[in-house]
């Protein structure tokens, strides 16, 4: 029994052990199931909050509660990364022991800001980081140090998008491996749900933005629709206006065509009426026309439902404004009238009373010659401002059409008359044709000849030269010669005596040239005072030279023209040419260049063309161009040479001398550029510049009390006097610069007295009237006529330097100087001796009772500044 009992007890004990072991397993399983269920519930909640939370803040808060149910997570935050920008944000951060927070939610931090932190260790490694207190020294913590720290990466599609972190500040607390596994597992679902939540939030935000955009778009569409409606209304208006304009334009063209297509005025009026009827209601139309003397009003066109055309009205042109009728009012004022007042129309119209009346004037330029009227008796057809505007536009075309038609009819009648006359004069026409052929022949001759001298002209010369030079080449050294002549003094003659005398003088010169020619040679007038002589059969240059000498000899003789004995000379350029070699244009140009060289060499001579002349002439032309550019610039200046009272050894005045400082060539002598200026007419501009500069210097003198009495002499050439304008320019500049005219003197030479005594007299009188002094320059170098001292009111004469400088070699010059000084002194004229260069010459001038002297002994020409210094030292 005992054995059975023990056996049974043993079995029972074993069974109890099995049951206990089974119970333990069941408890463990139950606990594991509870944990699994808790985890599963947490995952469901994560899914639920992902779908149910309204915003990310709510989502993160509920997510925190879920994680807190699973593990110790009072302190919890989520960090999210933006890998392209290398930045961090902390959308959720809760820390009980660090309530101020070491981060600001939603603020963006760079990776660099969290370098070495455990959070960046999780993000960079993509693995869980469990850090205990003894490991904190390895990391850079932000805020208060925890006791234990777990960070789990949030991974989406193998990409780390952030980290989930829990931390504890409780001492002796450690997160378990269970916590790690839970957090790892949960983080995978959180990462997925976070992306969904972020996408959902972004989608909601996009929806909200889309809604705003849609609202804005609807508002803009509405606004744009209204704008388009306005544009469409405006466009419709413009289209209608364009159509109206096209209709009016078409009407204008049709009215223009009527001028040529209408057989008479009545058909023209009918056509105009029809054209206007297409634009407006015009059942009743009237055209009233004034007679040329404006004493009668006719109605050449009258279409009316009720009335017939009235008789012509007799009018008084002086009483147009007194007639009460509308047609007369349009005629009188020249203005259109539109009236839709039946009562007013009853008072101001004749015949059946219309209810709408529109009349526009028909004008020839500013003169009203008629009226075009349309009127309506129908209340349904009233005329408005648009009709008035259209009719005003068309009225000018109607006027033109009427006038052209009248002219065309008149012209047609004239043509008919002319045709009748042509038939009558057929025989006369045949004679006219013969006469015309003679005229054409004469015109052909005139086209090749100068109308004044009857000599062949430039065209004839060019054709002859081309014809001759295109011949067969010969073995001779030369075949022909061309002499190019320019009269040296013709401009003076023409300007001083007038074009009539100038023309007669050219005729006499042409006769003299013809008298020098061989029978086969040709004299040509190129124009102005230029002539050419074409010589044939020229074997050597001596033949051409002899002719040039004969011409110069003949032209030196005085030419008598209407009691004027005129003296001239010529500058001649000679160009030898060879047939079959030389070009006609080149030959004329070379002869012209040689002529310029002869003129440059002193005039009254000839010059044979050679290779150097073209270069010389080219340089001279370049100098002329440079001179044109220099005028008015600081290249052209005045130097001043003092004039001394040789007894008091004191400066009393100065002579202004032109200086040209070329930017490349340096100083150019006046002897080189003044002749160019006189030939080209530039002397006029230069002369005016001299006046300006002299007046400016006098203005400077006035600032020094010691210099206020000093005068300045300016040189005036014959060309400037003959221009007859310099005296007036001087008068204006004296006023402009407010200078004393007694301090500005003019020096003239004897040549102008010979060339044009009358012009010189006028010039001197004008300057004397201003208050200026006149000085005779270079006395003794020209004709040296003492009679001029009696005839002209000279204040001073300047004895040419040749007198004083030759006294040592010629004692008779001393007597001559003494005589001139004696005569001038008796006439009240002072004498300036020019060219004093030695003390001996100065003492001689003093001994001869000469008062003033000028020369290098005293001073050379100086710039204005140096002159002032010199004069102040001699005061």
PDB file of N, CA and C in Angstrom, residues 500-544:
ATOM      1  N   UNK A 500      28.065 143.552-114.631  1.00  0.00           N
ATOM      2  CA  UNK A 500      27.940 144.032-116.017  1.00  0.00           C
ATOM      3  C   UNK A 500      29.315 144.376-116.574  1.00  0.00           C
ATOM      4  N   UNK A 501      30.100 145.169-115.826  1.00  0.00           N
ATOM      5  CA  UNK A 501      31.449 145.512-116.265  1.00  0.00           C
ATOM      6  C   UNK A 501      32.302 144.249-116.328  1.00  0.00           C
ATOM      7  N   UNK A 502      32.113 143.354-115.346  1.00  0.00           N
ATOM      8  CA  UNK A 502      32.869 142.105-115.345  1.00  0.00           C
ATOM      9  C   UNK A 502      32.608 141.293-116.600  1.00  0.00           C
ATOM     10  N   UNK A 503      31.341 141.205-117.037  1.00  0.00           N
ATOM     11  CA  UNK A 503      31.010 140.452-118.249  1.00  0.00           C
ATOM     12  C   UNK A 503      31.648 141.088-119.485  1.00  0.00           C
ATOM     13  N   UNK A 504      31.550 142.410-119.595  1.00  0.00           N
ATOM     14  CA  UNK A 504      32.166 143.101-120.742  1.00  0.00           C
ATOM     15  C   UNK A 504      33.677 142.903-120.735  1.00  0.00           C
ATOM     16  N   UNK A 505      34.267 142.917-119.545  1.00  0.00           N
ATOM     17  CA  UNK A 505      35.711 142.701-119.434  1.00  0.00           C
ATOM     18  C   UNK A 505      36.082 141.296-119.938  1.00  0.00           C
ATOM     19  N   UNK A 506      35.287 140.269-119.569  1.00  0.00           N
ATOM     20  CA  UNK A 506      35.571 138.902-120.025  1.00  0.00           C
ATOM     21  C   UNK A 506      35.459 138.782-121.538  1.00  0.00           C
ATOM     22  N   UNK A 507      34.511 139.489-122.130  1.00  0.00           N
ATOM     23  CA  UNK A 507      34.369 139.472-123.594  1.00  0.00           C
ATOM     24  C   UNK A 507      35.616 140.047-124.243  1.00  0.00           C
ATOM     25  N   UNK A 508      36.136 141.169-123.704  1.00  0.00           N
ATOM     26  CA  UNK A 508      37.343 141.781-124.263  1.00  0.00           C
ATOM     27  C   UNK A 508      38.548 140.860-124.081  1.00  0.00           C
ATOM     28  N   UNK A 509      38.630 140.192-122.920  1.00  0.00           N
ATOM     29  CA  UNK A 509      39.733 139.261-122.690  1.00  0.00           C
ATOM     30  C   UNK A 509      39.692 138.111-123.691  1.00  0.00           C
ATOM     31  N   UNK A 510      38.475 137.583-123.963  1.00  0.00           N
ATOM     32  CA  UNK A 510      38.359 136.480-124.929  1.00  0.00           C
ATOM     33  C   UNK A 510      38.826 136.914-126.314  1.00  0.00           C
ATOM     34  N   UNK A 511      38.544 138.168-126.686  1.00  0.00           N
ATOM     35  CA  UNK A 511      39.004 138.681-127.993  1.00  0.00           C
ATOM     36  C   UNK A 511      40.526 138.730-128.036  1.00  0.00           C
ATOM     37  N   UNK A 512      41.144 139.152-126.930  1.00  0.00           N
ATOM     38  CA  UNK A 512      42.603 139.216-126.899  1.00  0.00           C
ATOM     39  C   UNK A 512      43.214 137.816-126.988  1.00  0.00           C
ATOM     40  N   UNK A 513      42.590 136.867-126.332  1.00  0.00           N
ATOM     41  CA  UNK A 513      43.101 135.499-126.412  1.00  0.00           C
ATOM     42  C   UNK A 513      43.015 134.971-127.836  1.00  0.00           C
ATOM     43  N   UNK A 514      41.906 135.260-128.513  1.00  0.00           N
ATOM     44  CA  UNK A 514      41.750 134.808-129.900  1.00  0.00           C
ATOM     45  C   UNK A 514      42.804 135.441-130.806  1.00  0.00           C
ATOM     46  N   UNK A 515      43.188 136.663-130.480  1.00  0.00           N
ATOM     47  CA  UNK A 515      44.182 137.348-131.318  1.00  0.00           C
ATOM     48  C   UNK A 515      45.563 136.722-131.187  1.00  0.00           C
ATOM     49  N   UNK A 516      45.791 135.967-130.127  1.00  0.00           N
ATOM     50  CA  UNK A 516      47.094 135.338-129.900  1.00  0.00           C
ATOM     51  C   UNK A 516      47.195 133.957-130.546  1.00  0.00           C
ATOM     52  N   UNK A 517      46.075 133.381-130.995  1.00  0.00           N
ATOM     53  CA  UNK A 517      46.032 131.986-131.401  1.00  0.00           C
ATOM     54  C   UNK A 517      46.515 131.774-132.843  1.00  0.00           C
ATOM     55  N   UNK A 518      46.963 130.543-133.078  1.00  0.00           N
ATOM     56  CA  UNK A 518      47.141 130.080-134.438  1.00  0.00           C
ATOM     57  C   UNK A 518      45.779 129.652-134.970  1.00  0.00           C
ATOM     58  N   UNK A 519      45.671 129.473-136.272  1.00  0.00           N
ATOM     59  CA  UNK A 519      44.375 129.170-136.883  1.00  0.00           C
ATOM     60  C   UNK A 519      43.782 127.862-136.353  1.00  0.00           C
ATOM     61  N   UNK A 520      44.655 126.872-136.097  1.00  0.00           N
ATOM     62  CA  UNK A 520      44.133 125.558-135.700  1.00  0.00           C
ATOM     63  C   UNK A 520      43.869 125.439-134.200  1.00  0.00           C
ATOM     64  N   UNK A 521      44.308 126.399-133.410  1.00  0.00           N
ATOM     65  CA  UNK A 521      44.133 126.306-131.967  1.00  0.00           C
ATOM     66  C   UNK A 521      42.713 126.707-131.550  1.00  0.00           C
ATOM     67  N   UNK A 522      42.313 126.294-130.341  1.00  0.00           N
ATOM     68  CA  UNK A 522      40.958 126.547-129.837  1.00  0.00           C
ATOM     69  C   UNK A 522      41.044 127.246-128.490  1.00  0.00           C
ATOM     70  N   UNK A 523      40.264 128.345-128.361  1.00  0.00           N
ATOM     71  CA  UNK A 523      40.141 129.034-127.071  1.00  0.00           C
ATOM     72  C   UNK A 523      38.822 128.604-126.434  1.00  0.00           C
ATOM     73  N   UNK A 524      38.858 128.239-125.146  1.00  0.00           N
ATOM     74  CA  UNK A 524      37.685 127.730-124.439  1.00  0.00           C
ATOM     75  C   UNK A 524      37.497 128.535-123.156  1.00  0.00           C
ATOM     76  N   UNK A 525      36.236 128.878-122.854  1.00  0.00           N
ATOM     77  CA  UNK A 525      35.937 129.464-121.547  1.00  0.00           C
ATOM     78  C   UNK A 525      35.326 128.373-120.664  1.00  0.00           C
ATOM     79  N   UNK A 526      36.015 128.077-119.568  1.00  0.00           N
ATOM     80  CA  UNK A 526      35.530 127.037-118.660  1.00  0.00           C
ATOM     81  C   UNK A 526      34.429 127.557-117.752  1.00  0.00           C
ATOM     82  N   UNK A 527      34.432 128.846-117.478  1.00  0.00           N
ATOM     83  CA  UNK A 527      33.468 129.433-116.550  1.00  0.00           C
ATOM     84  C   UNK A 527      34.154 130.462-115.685  1.00  0.00           C
ATOM     85  N   UNK A 528      33.415 131.474-115.233  1.00  0.00           N
ATOM     86  CA  UNK A 528      34.007 132.519-114.412  1.00  0.00           C
ATOM     87  C   UNK A 528      35.130 133.197-115.151  1.00  0.00           C
ATOM     88  N   UNK A 529      36.310 133.261-114.521  1.00  0.00           N
ATOM     89  CA  UNK A 529      37.466 133.896-115.160  1.00  0.00           C
ATOM     90  C   UNK A 529      38.502 132.866-115.587  1.00  0.00           C
ATOM     91  N   UNK A 530      38.071 131.626-115.840  1.00  0.00           N
ATOM     92  CA  UNK A 530      38.970 130.560-116.258  1.00  0.00           C
ATOM     93  C   UNK A 530      38.798 130.264-117.747  1.00  0.00           C
ATOM     94  N   UNK A 531      39.923 130.204-118.468  1.00  0.00           N
ATOM     95  CA  UNK A 531      39.943 129.907-119.896  1.00  0.00           C
ATOM     96  C   UNK A 531      40.955 128.794-120.140  1.00  0.00           C
ATOM     97  N   UNK A 532      40.796 128.126-121.279  1.00  0.00           N
ATOM     98  CA  UNK A 532      41.782 127.140-121.724  1.00  0.00           C
ATOM     99  C   UNK A 532      42.112 127.392-123.194  1.00  0.00           C
ATOM    100  N   UNK A 533      43.324 127.065-123.572  1.00  0.00           N
ATOM    101  CA  UNK A 533      43.734 127.114-124.982  1.00  0.00           C
ATOM    102  C   UNK A 533      44.239 125.734-125.338  1.00  0.00           C
ATOM    103  N   UNK A 534      43.599 125.112-126.329  1.00  0.00           N
ATOM    104  CA  UNK A 534      43.990 123.785-126.796  1.00  0.00           C
ATOM    105  C   UNK A 534      44.807 123.953-128.071  1.00  0.00           C
ATOM    106  N   UNK A 535      46.076 123.545-128.022  1.00  0.00           N
ATOM    107  CA  UNK A 535      46.998 123.687-129.151  1.00  0.00           C
ATOM    108  C   UNK A 535      47.247 122.325-129.785  1.00  0.00           C
ATOM    109  N   UNK A 536      47.144 122.279-131.096  1.00  0.00           N
ATOM    110  CA  UNK A 536      47.418 121.053-131.843  1.00  0.00           C
ATOM    111  C   UNK A 536      48.795 121.151-132.504  1.00  0.00           C
ATOM    112  N   UNK A 537      49.303 119.988-132.938  1.00  0.00           N
ATOM    113  CA  UNK A 537      50.585 119.919-133.651  1.00  0.00           C
ATOM    114  C   UNK A 537      51.690 120.631-132.863  1.00  0.00           C
ATOM    115  N   UNK A 538      51.837 120.215-131.630  1.00  0.00           N
ATOM    116  CA  UNK A 538      52.878 120.745-130.763  1.00  0.00           C
ATOM    117  C   UNK A 538      53.987 119.699-130.658  1.00  0.00           C
ATOM    118  N   UNK A 539      55.131 120.017-131.282  1.00  0.00           N
ATOM    119  CA  UNK A 539      56.243 119.057-131.292  1.00  0.00           C
ATOM    120  C   UNK A 539      57.132 119.198-130.062  1.00  0.00           C
ATOM    121  N   UNK A 540      57.187 120.406-129.495  1.00  0.00           N
ATOM    122  CA  UNK A 540      58.029 120.619-128.328  1.00  0.00           C
ATOM    123  C   UNK A 540      57.422 121.710-127.467  1.00  0.00           C
ATOM    124  N   UNK A 541      57.949 121.858-126.255  1.00  0.00           N
ATOM    125  CA  UNK A 541      57.352 122.772-125.297  1.00  0.00           C
ATOM    126  C   UNK A 541      57.546 124.229-125.665  1.00  0.00           C
ATOM    127  N   UNK A 542      58.545 124.545-126.513  1.00  0.00           N
ATOM    128  CA  UNK A 542      58.813 125.943-126.856  1.00  0.00           C
ATOM    129  C   UNK A 542      57.639 126.574-127.585  1.00  0.00           C
ATOM    130  N   UNK A 543      56.876 125.779-128.351  1.00  0.00           N
ATOM    131  CA  UNK A 543      55.716 126.311-129.068  1.00  0.00           C
ATOM    132  C   UNK A 543      54.672 126.778-128.065  1.00  0.00           C
ATOM    133  N   UNK A 544      54.419 125.945-127.056  1.00  0.00           N
ATOM    134  CA  UNK A 544      53.444 126.311-126.028  1.00  0.00           C
ATOM    135  C   UNK A 544      53.943 127.472-125.186  1.00  0.00           C
TER     136      UNK A 544
END
